[in-house]
């Protein structure tokens, strides 16, 4: 009954995320919507790499074939190819912080209901950037252990 949108940014000055489409932050038919915000800093002394993070996700999803399949499909759509893992591994990251937000009516978003008469005719794609600075009241977890407690 819970849906989570995951966003990452390397902007350490503010918590901004690009939203890809009007439906991305629309509430699910049943349950609640959350947004997980991950802030990373590029740092050559860090240990996190994109291939490492993907391997971690695959390991966590290995017992749920449907979730793993969705994850793999999303990687393909995003243009990720393990053929380039050596190149991807040159870019190293440190996790600055991570937060889980509950997407409520107060959450900054554009959805179909934002338009009184629906999305204007002729508008095919809406992309926008949200800034979550100042929305701490909607933050429900600040660490992996807190997130696990909230989602159980």
PDB file of C-alpha atoms in Angstrom, residues 68-126:
ATOM      1  CA  UNK A  68      13.866  -6.931  -9.793  1.00  0.00           C
ATOM      2  CA  UNK A  69      12.378  -7.043 -13.291  1.00  0.00           C
ATOM      3  CA  UNK A  70      10.935  -3.534 -12.879  1.00  0.00           C
ATOM      4  CA  UNK A  71      14.303  -2.307 -11.611  1.00  0.00           C
ATOM      5  CA  UNK A  72      16.130  -3.819 -14.590  1.00  0.00           C
ATOM      6  CA  UNK A  73      13.616  -2.270 -17.003  1.00  0.00           C
ATOM      7  CA  UNK A  74      14.072   1.143 -15.413  1.00  0.00           C
ATOM      8  CA  UNK A  75      17.845   0.824 -15.833  1.00  0.00           C
ATOM      9  CA  UNK A  76      17.368   0.097 -19.541  1.00  0.00           C
ATOM     10  CA  UNK A  77      14.989   3.040 -19.983  1.00  0.00           C
ATOM     11  CA  UNK A  78      17.499   5.298 -18.195  1.00  0.00           C
ATOM     12  CA  UNK A  79      20.190   4.180 -20.624  1.00  0.00           C
ATOM     13  CA  UNK A  80      22.329   2.274 -18.124  1.00  0.00           C
ATOM     14  CA  UNK A  81      24.544  -0.446 -19.590  1.00  0.00           C
ATOM     15  CA  UNK A  82      26.850  -2.657 -17.558  1.00  0.00           C
ATOM     16  CA  UNK A  83      29.197  -2.614 -20.568  1.00  0.00           C
ATOM     17  CA  UNK A  84      30.345   0.775 -19.249  1.00  0.00           C
ATOM     18  CA  UNK A  85      30.753  -0.231 -15.577  1.00  0.00           C
ATOM     19  CA  UNK A  86      34.508   0.400 -15.681  1.00  0.00           C
ATOM     20  CA  UNK A  87      33.889   3.961 -16.852  1.00  0.00           C
ATOM     21  CA  UNK A  88      30.986   4.475 -14.414  1.00  0.00           C
ATOM     22  CA  UNK A  89      33.224   3.283 -11.558  1.00  0.00           C
ATOM     23  CA  UNK A  90      35.593   6.203 -12.057  1.00  0.00           C
ATOM     24  CA  UNK A  91      32.920   8.500 -10.659  1.00  0.00           C
ATOM     25  CA  UNK A  92      32.773   8.080  -6.870  1.00  0.00           C
ATOM     26  CA  UNK A  93      30.221   9.474  -4.465  1.00  0.00           C
ATOM     27  CA  UNK A  94      29.737  10.145  -0.788  1.00  0.00           C
ATOM     28  CA  UNK A  95      26.214  10.173   0.598  1.00  0.00           C
ATOM     29  CA  UNK A  96      25.611  13.629   2.071  1.00  0.00           C
ATOM     30  CA  UNK A  97      22.179  12.801   3.435  1.00  0.00           C
ATOM     31  CA  UNK A  98      18.958  10.986   2.714  1.00  0.00           C
ATOM     32  CA  UNK A  99      15.391  11.846   3.603  1.00  0.00           C
ATOM     33  CA  UNK A 100      11.998  10.284   3.119  1.00  0.00           C
ATOM     34  CA  UNK A 101       9.066  12.629   2.537  1.00  0.00           C
ATOM     35  CA  UNK A 102       5.356  11.920   2.605  1.00  0.00           C
ATOM     36  CA  UNK A 103       3.792  13.395  -0.538  1.00  0.00           C
ATOM     37  CA  UNK A 104       0.739  15.252   0.729  1.00  0.00           C
ATOM     38  CA  UNK A 105      -1.352  18.142  -0.589  1.00  0.00           C
ATOM     39  CA  UNK A 106       1.288  20.492   0.880  1.00  0.00           C
ATOM     40  CA  UNK A 107       4.123  18.821  -1.061  1.00  0.00           C
ATOM     41  CA  UNK A 108       5.458  20.912  -3.975  1.00  0.00           C
ATOM     42  CA  UNK A 109       4.121  19.209  -7.100  1.00  0.00           C
ATOM     43  CA  UNK A 110       2.231  19.622 -10.328  1.00  0.00           C
ATOM     44  CA  UNK A 111      -0.378  16.947 -11.015  1.00  0.00           C
ATOM     45  CA  UNK A 112      -3.402  16.762 -13.318  1.00  0.00           C
ATOM     46  CA  UNK A 113      -5.594  18.100 -10.498  1.00  0.00           C
ATOM     47  CA  UNK A 114      -3.434  21.260 -10.435  1.00  0.00           C
ATOM     48  CA  UNK A 115      -5.358  22.417 -13.510  1.00  0.00           C
ATOM     49  CA  UNK A 116      -9.018  23.352 -13.009  1.00  0.00           C
ATOM     50  CA  UNK A 117      -9.974  22.154 -16.508  1.00  0.00           C
ATOM     51  CA  UNK A 118      -7.321  19.437 -16.741  1.00  0.00           C
ATOM     52  CA  UNK A 119      -3.995  19.609 -18.517  1.00  0.00           C
ATOM     53  CA  UNK A 120      -4.263  22.176 -21.312  1.00  0.00           C
ATOM     54  CA  UNK A 121      -4.861  20.748 -24.763  1.00  0.00           C
ATOM     55  CA  UNK A 122      -1.659  20.401 -26.741  1.00  0.00           C
ATOM     56  CA  UNK A 123       0.568  20.015 -23.677  1.00  0.00           C
ATOM     57  CA  UNK A 124       2.361  16.714 -24.072  1.00  0.00           C
ATOM     58  CA  UNK A 125       5.064  16.667 -21.411  1.00  0.00           C
ATOM     59  CA  UNK A 126       5.578  18.638 -18.237  1.00  0.00           C
TER      60      UNK A 126
END
